[in-house]
Short mmCIF file of C-alpha atoms and ligand atoms in Angstrom, two decimals:
data_model
loop_
_atom_site.label_atom_id
_atom_site.label_comp_id
_atom_site.label_asym_id
_atom_site.label_seq_id
_atom_site.Cartn_x
_atom_site.Cartn_y
_atom_site.Cartn_z
CA UNK A 923 226.00 185.40 115.03
CA UNK A 924 229.64 185.10 116.06
CA UNK A 925 230.38 182.41 113.50
CA UNK A 926 233.74 180.78 112.89
CA UNK A 927 234.92 179.95 109.41
CA UNK A 928 236.96 176.93 110.48
CA UNK A 929 235.36 173.55 110.31
CA UNK A 930 234.76 171.31 113.26
CA UNK A 931 235.31 167.60 112.64
CA UNK A 932 232.87 166.51 115.32
CA UNK A 933 230.56 168.27 117.75
CA UNK A 934 229.62 166.44 120.92
CA UNK A 935 226.57 167.35 122.94
CA UNK A 936 227.23 165.98 126.39
CA UNK A 937 224.48 164.95 128.73
CA UNK A 938 224.16 163.99 132.37
CA UNK A 939 227.46 162.93 133.93
CA UNK A 940 229.57 163.10 130.78
CA UNK A 941 231.40 166.34 131.32
CA UNK A 942 234.94 164.93 131.21
CA UNK A 943 234.96 165.09 127.41
CA UNK A 944 234.97 168.88 127.73
CA UNK A 945 238.67 168.62 128.55
CA UNK A 946 239.95 169.19 125.03
CA UNK A 947 243.50 170.17 124.24
CA UNK A 948 244.13 173.87 123.46
CA UNK A 949 240.48 174.60 124.01
CA UNK A 950 238.93 177.91 123.21
CA UNK A 951 235.40 178.73 124.33
CA UNK A 952 232.72 180.46 122.33
CA UNK A 953 229.12 181.19 123.21
CA UNK A 954 227.51 182.58 120.11
CA UNK A 955 224.21 184.37 120.44
CA UNK A 956 221.86 182.76 117.94
CA UNK A 957 218.56 184.07 116.55
CA UNK A 958 216.99 181.69 119.09
CA UNK A 959 218.91 183.03 122.09
CA UNK A 960 222.02 181.71 123.80
CA UNK A 961 223.01 178.03 123.89
CA UNK A 962 223.12 176.13 127.18
CA UNK A 963 226.64 177.34 127.88
CA UNK A 964 230.00 177.87 126.28
CA UNK A 965 230.98 175.67 123.36
CA UNK A 966 234.46 174.37 124.00
CA UNK A 967 236.46 173.93 120.82
CA UNK A 968 239.79 172.19 120.90
CA UNK A 969 241.79 169.24 119.69
CA UNK A 970 240.92 165.65 120.41
CA UNK A 971 242.82 162.80 118.78
CA UNK A 972 244.34 165.38 116.46
CA UNK A 973 240.98 166.64 115.19
CA UNK A 974 238.94 169.77 115.88
CA UNK A 975 236.18 168.87 118.27
CA UNK A 976 233.48 170.98 119.88
CA UNK A 977 231.81 170.12 123.16
CA UNK A 978 228.60 171.60 124.53
CA UNK A 979 227.06 170.58 127.86
CA UNK A 980 223.35 170.19 127.10
CA UNK A 981 222.18 171.06 130.61
CA UNK A 982 224.75 173.84 131.06
CA UNK A 983 228.14 173.47 132.69
CA UNK A 984 226.67 173.41 136.20
CA UNK A 985 223.92 171.02 135.08
CA UNK A 986 221.28 173.62 135.92
CA UNK A 987 218.93 173.43 132.92
CA UNK A 988 216.18 170.79 133.13
CA UNK A 989 215.30 168.84 129.97
CA UNK A 990 212.14 170.80 129.13
CA UNK A 991 213.93 174.16 129.50
CA UNK A 992 216.93 173.42 127.28
CA UNK A 993 217.15 175.77 124.31
CA UNK A 994 217.62 172.96 121.80
CA UNK A 995 217.34 175.33 118.84
CA UNK A 996 220.09 177.62 120.14
CA UNK A 997 222.38 174.68 120.94
CA UNK A 998 222.17 173.22 117.44
CA UNK A 999 222.22 176.57 115.66
CA UNK A 1000 225.31 177.58 117.66
CA UNK A 1001 227.16 174.37 116.77
CA UNK A 1002 226.28 174.78 113.11
CA UNK A 1003 227.32 178.44 113.11
CA UNK A 1004 230.67 177.45 114.60
CA UNK A 1005 231.28 175.07 111.69
CA UNK A 1006 229.91 171.73 112.87
CA UNK A 1007 228.18 169.40 110.42
CA UNK A 1008 228.46 166.16 112.39
CA UNK A 1009 226.96 165.93 115.87
CA UNK A 1010 227.22 163.02 118.25
CA UNK A 1011 224.73 163.37 121.09
CA UNK A 1012 225.61 161.58 124.31
CA UNK A 1013 222.45 160.74 126.19
CA UNK A 1014 222.14 159.16 129.58
CA UNK A 1015 219.17 156.80 129.43
CA UNK A 1016 217.17 154.27 131.38
CA UNK A 1017 217.08 150.75 129.99
CA UNK A 1018 213.68 149.25 129.18
CA UNK A 1019 214.59 146.15 127.14
CA UNK A 1020 216.33 143.23 128.79
CA UNK A 1021 219.43 143.70 126.63
CA UNK A 1022 219.78 147.36 127.66
CA UNK A 1023 220.94 147.01 131.26
CA UNK A 1024 222.95 149.55 133.27
CA UNK A 1025 226.34 150.48 131.76
CA UNK A 1026 225.42 149.25 128.26
CA UNK A 1027 226.17 151.51 125.30
CA UNK A 1028 223.41 151.64 122.69
CA UNK A 1029 223.21 153.35 119.30
CA UNK A 1030 219.47 153.71 118.72
CA UNK A 1031 218.05 153.82 115.22
CA UNK A 1032 214.51 154.89 116.08
CA UNK A 1033 212.71 157.12 118.50
CA UNK A 1034 209.26 157.92 119.81
CA UNK A 1035 208.51 161.41 121.05
CA UNK A 1036 206.35 161.67 124.20
CA UNK A 1037 207.42 165.24 125.02
CA UNK A 1038 205.03 168.17 124.88
CA UNK A 1039 205.17 171.96 124.85
CA UNK A 1040 208.76 172.19 123.63
CA UNK A 1041 209.66 174.36 120.65
CA UNK A 1042 210.30 171.64 118.14
CA UNK A 1043 210.92 173.38 114.82
CA UNK A 1044 212.97 176.17 113.27
CA UNK A 1045 210.01 176.85 110.97
CA UNK A 1046 207.75 178.85 113.24
CA UNK A 1047 208.95 182.44 113.03
CA UNK A 1048 206.23 184.60 111.43
CA UNK A 1049 206.63 184.39 107.67
CA UNK A 1050 209.13 181.54 107.79
CA UNK A 1051 208.70 178.42 105.76
CA UNK A 1052 206.84 175.51 107.38
CA UNK A 1053 209.26 172.59 107.49
CA UNK A 1054 208.23 168.98 106.91
CA UNK A 1055 211.56 167.16 106.95
CA UNK A 1056 211.82 163.44 106.34
CA UNK A 1057 212.37 161.72 109.70
CA UNK A 1058 211.78 158.05 108.93
CA UNK A 1059 215.36 157.39 110.02
CA UNK A 1060 215.72 159.94 112.82
CA UNK A 1061 219.45 159.39 113.22
CA UNK A 1062 222.03 159.76 110.46
CA UNK A 1063 222.58 156.28 108.97
CA UNK A 1064 226.08 157.22 107.78
CA UNK A 1065 227.20 158.54 111.16
CA UNK A 1066 225.68 155.49 112.87
CA UNK A 1067 227.62 153.23 110.49
CA UNK A 1068 230.85 155.02 111.32
CA UNK A 1069 230.28 154.82 115.06
CA UNK A 1070 229.55 151.09 114.77
CA UNK A 1071 232.61 150.56 112.63
CA UNK A 1072 234.76 152.40 115.18
CA UNK A 1073 233.33 150.30 118.02
CA UNK A 1074 233.95 147.09 116.05
CA UNK A 1075 237.55 148.05 115.33
CA UNK A 1076 238.42 148.42 119.01
CA UNK A 1077 236.19 145.67 120.35
CA UNK A 1078 233.72 147.85 122.23
CA UNK A 1079 230.37 146.26 122.84
CA UNK A 1080 227.92 148.73 121.31
CA UNK A 1081 224.32 147.68 120.71
CA UNK A 1082 223.36 148.47 117.14
CA UNK A 1083 219.82 149.73 117.07
CA UNK A 1084 216.99 150.32 119.43
CA UNK A 1085 214.20 152.75 120.00
CA UNK A 1086 214.69 155.81 122.24
CA UNK A 1087 211.53 157.07 123.94
CA UNK A 1088 211.76 160.77 124.80
CA UNK A 1089 209.72 161.72 127.87
CA UNK A 1090 209.01 165.18 129.27
CA UNK A 1091 210.71 164.87 132.66
CA UNK A 1092 212.22 166.16 134.76
CA UNK A 1093 210.62 163.54 136.99
CA UNK A 1094 211.33 159.92 136.21
CA UNK A 1095 208.55 157.75 134.79
CA UNK A 1096 205.96 155.64 136.56
CA UNK A 1097 206.10 151.87 136.14
CA UNK A 1098 202.89 152.07 134.10
CA UNK A 1099 204.43 154.65 131.76
CA UNK A 1100 207.46 152.44 131.19
CA UNK A 1101 205.23 149.38 130.65
CA UNK A 1102 203.35 151.37 128.02
CA UNK A 1103 206.59 152.50 126.39
CA UNK A 1104 207.74 148.88 126.27
CA UNK A 1105 204.50 147.92 124.51
CA UNK A 1106 205.13 150.78 122.10
CA UNK A 1107 208.53 149.30 121.25
CA UNK A 1108 210.88 151.57 123.23
CA UNK A 1109 214.17 150.04 124.37
CA UNK A 1110 215.50 153.15 126.10
CA UNK A 1111 214.04 156.15 127.87
CA UNK A 1112 215.47 159.63 128.21
CA UNK A 1113 214.21 163.20 128.43
CA UNK A 1114 216.34 165.06 125.93
CA UNK A 1115 216.28 163.07 122.68
CA UNK A 1116 213.56 165.32 121.29
CA UNK A 1117 213.27 167.89 119.90
CA UNK A 1118 217.07 167.73 119.57
CA UNK A 1119 217.11 165.03 116.87
CA UNK A 1120 214.30 166.62 114.85
CA UNK A 1121 215.89 170.06 114.94
CA UNK A 1122 219.24 168.59 113.87
CA UNK A 1123 217.46 167.09 110.85
CA UNK A 1124 215.87 170.43 110.00
CA UNK A 1125 219.36 171.97 109.96
CA UNK A 1126 220.67 169.14 107.76
CA UNK A 1127 223.19 168.04 110.37
CA UNK A 1128 224.52 164.48 110.57
CA UNK A 1129 223.27 163.61 114.01
CA UNK A 1130 223.31 160.38 115.99
CA UNK A 1131 222.66 159.47 119.62
CA UNK A 1132 224.92 157.35 121.78
CA UNK A 1133 222.81 156.08 124.65
CA UNK A 1134 224.63 155.43 127.92
CA UNK A 1135 222.44 153.25 130.11
CA UNK A 1136 222.48 154.53 133.68
CA UNK A 1137 219.70 152.51 135.32
CA UNK A 1138 216.84 150.17 134.68
CA UNK A 1139 213.80 152.25 133.79
CA UNK A 1140 211.01 152.14 136.39
CA UNK A 1141 209.87 148.55 136.85
CA UNK A 1142 212.03 147.21 134.00
CA UNK A 1143 214.84 145.66 136.03
CA UNK A 1144 215.14 142.35 137.90
CA UNK A 1145 213.62 143.98 141.01
CA UNK A 1146 210.63 145.90 139.62
CA UNK A 1147 210.02 147.67 142.94
CA UNK A 1148 213.49 149.15 143.18
CA UNK A 1149 213.65 152.96 143.23
CA UNK A 1150 216.02 154.83 140.92
CA UNK A 1151 218.60 157.01 142.66
CA UNK A 1152 220.80 159.74 141.19
CA UNK A 1153 223.75 158.10 142.93
CA UNK A 1154 223.15 154.92 140.93
CA UNK A 1155 222.71 156.93 137.73
CA UNK A 1156 225.97 158.84 138.13
CA UNK A 1157 227.97 155.78 139.24
CA UNK A 1158 226.83 153.79 136.21
CA UNK A 1159 227.39 156.64 133.77
CA UNK A 1160 230.88 157.15 135.13
CA UNK A 1161 231.62 153.44 134.72
CA UNK A 1162 230.15 153.26 131.20
CA UNK A 1163 232.11 156.33 130.17
CA UNK A 1164 235.37 154.37 130.45
CA UNK A 1165 234.79 153.21 126.84
CA UNK A 1166 233.48 156.41 125.30
CA UNK A 1167 236.68 158.46 124.84
CA UNK A 1168 238.35 155.53 123.01
CA UNK A 1169 235.28 155.13 120.82
CA UNK A 1170 235.34 158.80 119.90
CA UNK A 1171 239.07 158.73 119.22
CA UNK A 1172 238.59 155.82 116.84
CA UNK A 1173 235.62 157.51 115.20
CA UNK A 1174 237.71 160.60 114.58
CA UNK A 1175 240.41 158.50 112.95
CA UNK A 1176 238.03 156.97 110.37
C1 LIG B 86 218.12 160.43 135.84
S1 LIG B 86 219.14 161.46 134.90
C2 LIG B 86 218.00 162.20 133.84
C3 LIG B 86 218.58 163.15 132.86
O1 LIG B 86 219.67 162.49 132.18
C4 LIG B 86 219.39 162.47 130.80
O2 LIG B 86 219.95 163.64 130.25
P1 LIG B 86 220.88 163.62 128.97
O3 LIG B 86 220.14 162.98 127.84
O4 LIG B 86 221.15 165.06 128.71
O5 LIG B 86 222.11 162.81 129.32
C5 LIG B 86 217.87 162.46 130.76
O6 LIG B 86 217.39 162.80 129.49
C6 LIG B 86 217.55 163.47 131.82
O7 LIG B 86 217.69 164.78 131.37
#
């Protein structure tokens, strides 16, 4: 692998509509080939708030890779090989709970995996060790604490905790599926939270998810019959992103 010796202070995996963070100062791009194949696209490495930051677009730079086709293993292995230990995943999500409406920022502390058929472990090559990592707290408590502290310091309203339900996609959910997820205890729904979080744990990375609420999940909003449009999703993500660069700057300063 084309690994770099220099350390990265923070790696950001950007999701739907959050590509502006790729504009790092003095950025260099690398696309290491990993034992799992290539990552979704180039990893941009540059300076942000005086620190070395890497940015990888989860769905590829042209947003052409659907959630179930993302090479999650290659993405995480590439970031680690380039020197990242701390990974903040930005995930566009639908809000299920009443306090998770469009444009809210949420830092979940739990997840439920409803995906299927995705390669979800590094421990499946013939002869490799079977991995049973602890996953009771699926997101790094220490990174979550730091993100919350950063948000508190600059007065950004960030919801501390919540359960992310990872669905298969790429279609959105039915109202019945969201009602079931609500009964299960999910506050948010997205399609990319798993296996990304589990693989990050297998690699020993400090990984947390920042959920950017783009829409009410199917049937969860004030008008339960309202359809979800991509226009609404992108408008809300763009609006919610006004707080994210400042949050990351503060996080990097801690
Ligand atoms: C209606 S947009 C769905 C799309 O957005 C989320 O992606 P990401 O987590 O990478 O921001 C969701 O998981 C879907 O992939």
